[in-house]
mmCIF file of C-alpha atoms in Angstrom:
data_model
loop_
_atom_site.group_PDB
_atom_site.id
_atom_site.type_symbol
_atom_site.label_atom_id
_atom_site.label_comp_id
_atom_site.label_asym_id
_atom_site.label_seq_id
_atom_site.Cartn_x
_atom_site.Cartn_y
_atom_site.Cartn_z
ATOM 1 C CA UNK A 1444 0.000 0.000 0.000
ATOM 2 C CA UNK A 1445 2.792 2.414 0.942
ATOM 3 C CA UNK A 1446 4.555 1.851 -2.382
ATOM 4 C CA UNK A 1447 1.346 2.568 -4.304
ATOM 5 C CA UNK A 1448 0.821 5.820 -2.426
ATOM 6 C CA UNK A 1449 4.461 6.783 -2.951
ATOM 7 C CA UNK A 1450 3.896 6.391 -6.686
ATOM 8 C CA UNK A 1451 1.159 9.047 -6.555
ATOM 9 C CA UNK A 1452 3.311 11.427 -4.477
ATOM 10 C CA UNK A 1453 0.288 12.755 -2.621
ATOM 11 C CA UNK A 1454 2.573 14.769 -0.374
ATOM 12 C CA UNK A 1455 3.180 17.174 -3.246
ATOM 13 C CA UNK A 1456 -0.491 17.979 -3.901
ATOM 14 C CA UNK A 1457 -0.395 20.855 -1.413
ATOM 15 C CA UNK A 1458 1.381 22.993 -4.014
ATOM 16 C CA UNK A 1459 -1.788 23.395 -6.071
ATOM 17 C CA UNK A 1460 -4.359 23.026 -3.263
ATOM 18 C CA UNK A 1461 -3.033 25.783 -0.979
ATOM 19 C CA UNK A 1462 -3.740 28.587 -3.516
ATOM 20 C CA UNK A 1463 -7.348 27.345 -3.773
ATOM 21 C CA UNK A 1464 -7.711 27.428 0.010
ATOM 22 C CA UNK A 1465 -6.023 30.830 0.100
ATOM 23 C CA UNK A 1466 -8.694 32.286 -2.206
ATOM 24 C CA UNK A 1467 -11.470 30.695 -0.137
ATOM 25 C CA UNK A 1468 -10.031 32.016 3.126
ATOM 26 C CA UNK A 1469 -9.263 35.520 1.904
ATOM 27 C CA UNK A 1470 -12.745 36.109 0.475
ATOM 28 C CA UNK A 1471 -14.778 34.362 3.184
ATOM 29 C CA UNK A 1472 -16.102 31.767 0.757
ATOM 30 C CA UNK A 1473 -17.808 28.490 1.694
ATOM 31 C CA UNK A 1474 -15.370 25.598 1.308
ATOM 32 C CA UNK A 1475 -18.027 23.080 0.216
ATOM 33 C CA UNK A 1476 -19.034 25.234 -2.761
ATOM 34 C CA UNK A 1477 -15.616 24.682 -4.351
ATOM 35 C CA UNK A 1478 -14.885 21.093 -3.386
ATOM 36 C CA UNK A 1479 -15.166 19.960 -7.030
ATOM 37 C CA UNK A 1480 -12.477 22.424 -8.140
ATOM 38 C CA UNK A 1481 -10.235 21.516 -5.202
ATOM 39 C CA UNK A 1482 -10.422 17.782 -5.888
ATOM 40 C CA UNK A 1483 -10.133 18.453 -9.606
ATOM 41 C CA UNK A 1484 -6.737 19.968 -8.907
ATOM 42 C CA UNK A 1485 -5.966 17.088 -6.548
ATOM 43 C CA UNK A 1486 -6.392 14.625 -9.430
ATOM 44 C CA UNK A 1487 -4.488 16.936 -11.779
ATOM 45 C CA UNK A 1488 -1.599 16.972 -9.296
ATOM 46 C CA UNK A 1489 -1.482 13.172 -9.476
ATOM 47 C CA UNK A 1490 -1.568 13.457 -13.278
ATOM 48 C CA UNK A 1491 1.411 15.809 -13.267
ATOM 49 C CA UNK A 1492 3.376 13.708 -10.783
ATOM 50 C CA UNK A 1493 2.915 10.450 -12.682
ATOM 51 C CA UNK A 1494 3.486 12.023 -16.105
ATOM 52 C CA UNK A 1495 6.702 13.486 -14.759
ATOM 53 C CA UNK A 1496 7.786 10.021 -13.603
ATOM 54 C CA UNK A 1497 7.021 8.515 -17.017
ATOM 55 C CA UNK A 1498 9.307 11.078 -18.647
ATOM 56 C CA UNK A 1499 12.048 10.709 -16.004
ATOM 57 C CA UNK A 1500 12.018 6.907 -15.989
ATOM 58 C CA UNK A 1501 14.421 6.705 -18.921
ATOM 59 C CA UNK A 1502 17.030 8.930 -17.268
ATOM 60 C CA UNK A 1503 19.585 6.811 -15.340
ATOM 61 C CA UNK A 1504 20.447 9.845 -13.192
ATOM 62 C CA UNK A 1505 16.892 9.992 -11.793
ATOM 63 C CA UNK A 1506 17.690 7.436 -9.091
ATOM 64 C CA UNK A 1507 14.841 8.497 -6.784
ATOM 65 C CA UNK A 1508 12.277 8.186 -9.591
ATOM 66 C CA UNK A 1509 13.596 4.804 -10.735
ATOM 67 C CA UNK A 1510 13.407 3.478 -7.177
ATOM 68 C CA UNK A 1511 9.886 4.839 -6.683
ATOM 69 C CA UNK A 1512 8.444 3.283 -9.864
ATOM 70 C CA UNK A 1513 10.229 -0.058 -9.460
ATOM 71 C CA UNK A 1514 7.778 -2.848 -10.235
ATOM 72 C CA UNK A 1515 5.682 -0.699 -12.579
ATOM 73 C CA UNK A 1516 6.021 -0.302 -16.351
ATOM 74 C CA UNK A 1517 5.846 3.140 -17.954
ATOM 75 C CA UNK A 1518 2.544 2.145 -19.579
ATOM 76 C CA UNK A 1519 1.000 1.344 -16.197
ATOM 77 C CA UNK A 1520 2.122 4.674 -14.772
ATOM 78 C CA UNK A 1521 0.895 6.510 -17.862
ATOM 79 C CA UNK A 1522 -2.513 4.847 -17.505
ATOM 80 C CA UNK A 1523 -2.737 6.196 -13.943
ATOM 81 C CA UNK A 1524 -1.826 9.647 -15.252
ATOM 82 C CA UNK A 1525 -4.474 9.540 -17.985
ATOM 83 C CA UNK A 1526 -7.220 8.256 -15.681
ATOM 84 C CA UNK A 1527 -6.404 10.893 -13.044
ATOM 85 C CA UNK A 1528 -6.612 13.523 -15.763
ATOM 86 C CA UNK A 1529 -10.036 12.255 -16.867
ATOM 87 C CA UNK A 1530 -11.414 12.160 -13.316
ATOM 88 C CA UNK A 1531 -10.029 15.625 -12.596
ATOM 89 C CA UNK A 1532 -11.433 17.052 -15.832
ATOM 90 C CA UNK A 1533 -14.911 15.754 -14.983
ATOM 91 C CA UNK A 1534 -14.813 17.690 -11.716
ATOM 92 C CA UNK A 1535 -14.114 20.930 -13.595
ATOM 93 C CA UNK A 1536 -17.172 20.619 -15.860
ATOM 94 C CA UNK A 1537 -19.514 22.497 -13.499
ATOM 95 C CA UNK A 1538 -17.336 25.596 -13.186
ATOM 96 C CA UNK A 1539 -16.539 25.646 -16.924
ATOM 97 C CA UNK A 1540 -20.259 25.544 -17.801
ATOM 98 C CA UNK A 1541 -21.014 28.352 -15.354
ATOM 99 C CA UNK A 1542 -17.880 30.395 -16.144
ATOM 100 C CA UNK A 1543 -16.455 29.689 -19.601
ATOM 101 C CA UNK A 1544 -13.368 31.762 -18.806
ATOM 102 C CA UNK A 1545 -12.361 29.076 -16.295
ATOM 103 C CA UNK A 1546 -12.143 26.659 -19.210
ATOM 104 C CA UNK A 1547 -9.575 28.966 -20.808
ATOM 105 C CA UNK A 1548 -7.656 29.275 -17.535
ATOM 106 C CA UNK A 1549 -7.668 25.495 -17.071
ATOM 107 C CA UNK A 1550 -6.391 24.997 -20.617
ATOM 108 C CA UNK A 1551 -3.512 27.399 -19.914
ATOM 109 C CA UNK A 1552 -2.678 25.475 -16.717
ATOM 110 C CA UNK A 1553 -2.568 22.183 -18.626
ATOM 111 C CA UNK A 1554 -0.344 23.657 -21.346
ATOM 112 C CA UNK A 1555 2.073 25.161 -18.806
ATOM 113 C CA UNK A 1556 2.368 21.901 -16.846
ATOM 114 C CA UNK A 1557 2.949 19.845 -19.998
ATOM 115 C CA UNK A 1558 5.603 22.311 -21.179
ATOM 116 C CA UNK A 1559 7.240 22.096 -17.756
ATOM 117 C CA UNK A 1560 7.300 18.285 -17.851
ATOM 118 C CA UNK A 1561 9.037 18.300 -21.226
ATOM 119 C CA UNK A 1562 11.269 21.358 -20.713
ATOM 120 C CA UNK A 1563 12.054 21.284 -16.991
ATOM 121 C CA UNK A 1564 15.775 21.316 -17.708
ATOM 122 C CA UNK A 1565 15.526 25.050 -18.389
ATOM 123 C CA UNK A 1566 16.309 26.812 -15.079
ATOM 124 C CA UNK A 1567 14.290 29.795 -13.833
ATOM 125 C CA UNK A 1568 11.795 29.540 -16.714
ATOM 126 C CA UNK A 1569 10.476 26.224 -15.390
ATOM 127 C CA UNK A 1570 9.975 27.725 -11.921
ATOM 128 C CA UNK A 1571 7.997 30.593 -13.450
ATOM 129 C CA UNK A 1572 5.800 28.127 -15.346
ATOM 130 C CA UNK A 1573 5.186 26.173 -12.138
ATOM 131 C CA UNK A 1574 4.457 29.330 -10.159
ATOM 132 C CA UNK A 1575 1.884 30.547 -12.664
ATOM 133 C CA UNK A 1576 0.235 27.131 -13.134
ATOM 134 C CA UNK A 1577 0.301 26.076 -9.466
ATOM 135 C CA UNK A 1578 -0.236 29.359 -7.612
ATOM 136 C CA UNK A 1579 -1.731 32.203 -9.619
ATOM 137 C CA UNK A 1580 -4.133 30.383 -11.960
ATOM 138 C CA UNK A 1581 -5.746 27.983 -9.409
ATOM 139 C CA UNK A 1582 -6.353 31.003 -7.151
ATOM 140 C CA UNK A 1583 -7.829 32.825 -10.135
ATOM 141 C CA UNK A 1584 -10.196 29.943 -10.944
ATOM 142 C CA UNK A 1585 -11.668 29.988 -7.435
ATOM 143 C CA UNK A 1586 -12.073 33.764 -7.604
ATOM 144 C CA UNK A 1587 -13.787 33.589 -11.013
ATOM 145 C CA UNK A 1588 -16.069 30.782 -9.831
ATOM 146 C CA UNK A 1589 -17.102 32.850 -6.819
ATOM 147 C CA UNK A 1590 -18.398 35.636 -9.050
ATOM 148 C CA UNK A 1591 -16.574 38.288 -7.027
ATOM 149 C CA UNK A 1592 -15.322 41.397 -8.810
ATOM 150 C CA UNK A 1593 -12.805 42.592 -9.666
ATOM 151 C CA UNK A 1594 -11.162 39.280 -10.518
ATOM 152 C CA UNK A 1595 -7.976 40.481 -8.848
ATOM 153 C CA UNK A 1596 -8.226 43.318 -6.355
ATOM 154 C CA UNK A 1597 -5.137 45.607 -6.319
ATOM 155 C CA UNK A 1598 -4.487 44.563 -2.710
ATOM 156 C CA UNK A 1599 -4.399 40.902 -3.711
ATOM 157 C CA UNK A 1600 -1.369 41.434 -5.922
ATOM 158 C CA UNK A 1601 0.834 41.733 -2.832
ATOM 159 C CA UNK A 1602 -0.363 38.336 -1.664
ATOM 160 C CA UNK A 1603 -0.047 36.782 -5.124
ATOM 161 C CA UNK A 1604 3.533 37.994 -5.498
ATOM 162 C CA UNK A 1605 4.321 36.758 -1.973
ATOM 163 C CA UNK A 1606 3.087 33.230 -2.660
ATOM 164 C CA UNK A 1607 4.629 33.209 -6.125
ATOM 165 C CA UNK A 1608 8.030 34.135 -4.660
ATOM 166 C CA UNK A 1609 7.451 31.617 -1.856
ATOM 167 C CA UNK A 1610 6.768 28.819 -4.372
ATOM 168 C CA UNK A 1611 9.646 29.958 -6.588
ATOM 169 C CA UNK A 1612 12.109 29.757 -3.695
ATOM 170 C CA UNK A 1613 10.795 26.357 -2.624
ATOM 171 C CA UNK A 1614 11.198 24.955 -6.122
ATOM 172 C CA UNK A 1615 14.757 26.310 -6.364
ATOM 173 C CA UNK A 1616 15.671 24.557 -3.100
ATOM 174 C CA UNK A 1617 13.959 21.369 -4.294
ATOM 175 C CA UNK A 1618 15.960 21.368 -7.528
ATOM 176 C CA UNK A 1619 19.204 22.177 -5.737
ATOM 177 C CA UNK A 1620 18.750 19.086 -3.558
ATOM 178 C CA UNK A 1621 17.817 16.833 -6.490
ATOM 179 C CA UNK A 1622 20.527 18.164 -8.785
ATOM 180 C CA UNK A 1623 17.970 19.356 -11.350
ATOM 181 C CA UNK A 1624 17.870 22.367 -13.681
ATOM 182 C CA UNK A 1625 19.004 25.028 -11.217
ATOM 183 C CA UNK A 1626 22.296 23.165 -10.728
ATOM 184 C CA UNK A 1627 23.290 24.271 -14.226
ATOM 185 C CA UNK A 1628 24.243 27.446 -12.385
ATOM 186 C CA UNK A 1629 27.172 27.588 -9.993
ATOM 187 C CA UNK A 1630 26.565 27.061 -6.282
ATOM 188 C CA UNK A 1631 27.265 30.749 -5.709
ATOM 189 C CA UNK A 1632 24.629 31.759 -8.258
ATOM 190 C CA UNK A 1633 22.124 29.353 -6.681
ATOM 191 C CA UNK A 1634 22.848 30.914 -3.308
ATOM 192 C CA UNK A 1635 22.287 34.436 -4.641
ATOM 193 C CA UNK A 1636 19.015 33.470 -6.358
ATOM 194 C CA UNK A 1637 17.599 31.849 -3.201
ATOM 195 C CA UNK A 1638 18.632 34.723 -0.939
ATOM 196 C CA UNK A 1639 17.194 37.374 -3.281
ATOM 197 C CA UNK A 1640 13.889 35.518 -3.745
ATOM 198 C CA UNK A 1641 13.661 34.871 0.018
ATOM 199 C CA UNK A 1642 14.225 38.528 0.864
ATOM 200 C CA UNK A 1643 11.676 39.502 -1.794
ATOM 201 C CA UNK A 1644 9.165 37.088 -0.242
ATOM 202 C CA UNK A 1645 9.695 38.601 3.204
ATOM 203 C CA UNK A 1646 9.421 42.180 1.905
ATOM 204 C CA UNK A 1647 6.298 41.679 -0.189
ATOM 205 C CA UNK A 1648 4.811 39.486 2.543
ATOM 206 C CA UNK A 1649 5.138 42.285 5.103
ATOM 207 C CA UNK A 1650 3.492 44.663 2.626
ATOM 208 C CA UNK A 1651 0.644 42.164 2.139
ATOM 209 C CA UNK A 1652 0.077 41.908 5.905
ATOM 210 C CA UNK A 1653 -0.077 45.695 6.214
ATOM 211 C CA UNK A 1654 -2.385 46.140 3.214
ATOM 212 C CA UNK A 1655 -4.694 43.218 4.033
ATOM 213 C CA UNK A 1656 -4.445 43.776 7.803
ATOM 214 C CA UNK A 1657 -4.341 40.048 8.481
ATOM 215 C CA UNK A 1658 -1.890 38.757 11.078
ATOM 216 C CA UNK A 1659 -2.423 35.143 9.970
ATOM 217 C CA UNK A 1660 -0.014 35.733 7.090
ATOM 218 C CA UNK A 1661 2.895 36.526 9.423
ATOM 219 C CA UNK A 1662 4.343 32.956 9.247
ATOM 220 C CA UNK A 1663 4.932 33.373 5.514
ATOM 221 C CA UNK A 1664 7.304 36.238 6.256
ATOM 222 C CA UNK A 1665 9.276 34.046 8.666
ATOM 223 C CA UNK A 1666 9.561 30.793 6.699
ATOM 224 C CA UNK A 1667 11.945 32.244 4.046
ATOM 225 C CA UNK A 1668 14.456 32.866 6.835
ATOM 226 C CA UNK A 1669 14.977 29.094 6.817
ATOM 227 C CA UNK A 1670 15.916 29.176 3.125
ATOM 228 C CA UNK A 1671 18.380 31.981 3.770
ATOM 229 C CA UNK A 1672 19.932 29.933 6.585
ATOM 230 C CA UNK A 1673 20.196 26.789 4.425
ATOM 231 C CA UNK A 1674 21.951 28.767 1.684
ATOM 232 C CA UNK A 1675 24.144 30.809 4.026
ATOM 233 C CA UNK A 1676 27.008 28.940 2.380
ATOM 234 C CA UNK A 1677 27.419 28.235 -1.318
ATOM 235 C CA UNK A 1678 27.018 24.476 -1.047
ATOM 236 C CA UNK A 1679 24.496 21.842 -2.090
ATOM 237 C CA UNK A 1680 21.758 21.478 0.561
ATOM 238 C CA UNK A 1681 21.229 18.131 2.257
ATOM 239 C CA UNK A 1682 18.365 15.825 1.094
ATOM 240 C CA UNK A 1683 16.525 16.336 4.369
ATOM 241 C CA UNK A 1684 15.886 19.966 3.427
ATOM 242 C CA UNK A 1685 13.532 18.888 0.626
ATOM 243 C CA UNK A 1686 11.620 16.568 2.956
ATOM 244 C CA UNK A 1687 11.214 19.375 5.481
ATOM 245 C CA UNK A 1688 9.835 21.561 2.692
ATOM 246 C CA UNK A 1689 7.234 18.940 1.739
ATOM 247 C CA UNK A 1690 6.158 18.514 5.373
ATOM 248 C CA UNK A 1691 5.963 22.286 5.764
ATOM 249 C CA UNK A 1692 3.822 22.568 2.638
ATOM 250 C CA UNK A 1693 1.317 20.114 4.087
ATOM 251 C CA UNK A 1694 1.325 21.959 7.407
ATOM 252 C CA UNK A 1695 0.424 25.134 5.487
ATOM 253 C CA UNK A 1696 -2.417 23.204 3.838
ATOM 254 C CA UNK A 1697 -3.801 22.221 7.253
ATOM 255 C CA UNK A 1698 -3.233 25.775 8.518
ATOM 256 C CA UNK A 1699 -5.526 27.251 5.876
ATOM 257 C CA UNK A 1700 -8.125 24.535 6.425
ATOM 258 C CA UNK A 1701 -8.247 25.472 10.111
ATOM 259 C CA UNK A 1702 -8.514 29.195 9.295
ATOM 260 C CA UNK A 1703 -11.365 28.504 6.864
ATOM 261 C CA UNK A 1704 -13.253 26.416 9.445
ATOM 262 C CA UNK A 1705 -12.768 29.146 12.069
ATOM 263 C CA UNK A 1706 -14.231 31.752 9.715
ATOM 264 C CA UNK A 1707 -17.055 29.422 8.711
ATOM 265 C CA UNK A 1708 -18.261 28.916 12.264
ATOM 266 C CA UNK A 1709 -17.580 32.503 13.308
ATOM 267 C CA UNK A 1710 -19.931 33.887 10.646
#
């Protein structure tokens, strides 16, 4: 059972679910009204994870992937990816019928993720693609589905940039540990990129707290300090750093769920 769950990499689904919960929390929306979109992205996350493994399976340097998919053929993994995509797509039908623009947004997300899977060896650009497809656009779909206007309030941009920079930094650290695209740069350059993006996250995050007047976003100004500490020296971070990041991402997921429930019962 554990091996089957490892194949799906459910621990990574937070990356696309948190932005959905963020939109619900920030605009005092009812969680149950958007459960189809949330689980649609859950299935899409599985699709992306398994498709990524299919493409990485032929690379002898992808030791972690090869170990994870041991016992499965690429066709079996691809079938899981396709079925997850179909199930996820079905859950998006309601919002696309009610808001056709969400169909366009979803199409853009799919295109960006597919491009990432095939071109993830391009540093920086791949992180931008992931940030847009995993942070900005899922948030946007919830906002569009809610019917609130404007689609993006000027104040929200501070929060969007904060979470984009947060996700960007996390992906850089992830790649540095795995020896992926970002390692095409020197260790010193990697260090500079992480420190700059971390400082930017802290700065914009503080601005977002002031503008939105919400103290619950304070932790997101503190977390990047950990990235700065990890990259205080120009050296490759230890594997445990990535695992801590995944655990932290899931803690953030639970954090927003709690905040949403608190607001739900307080209203």
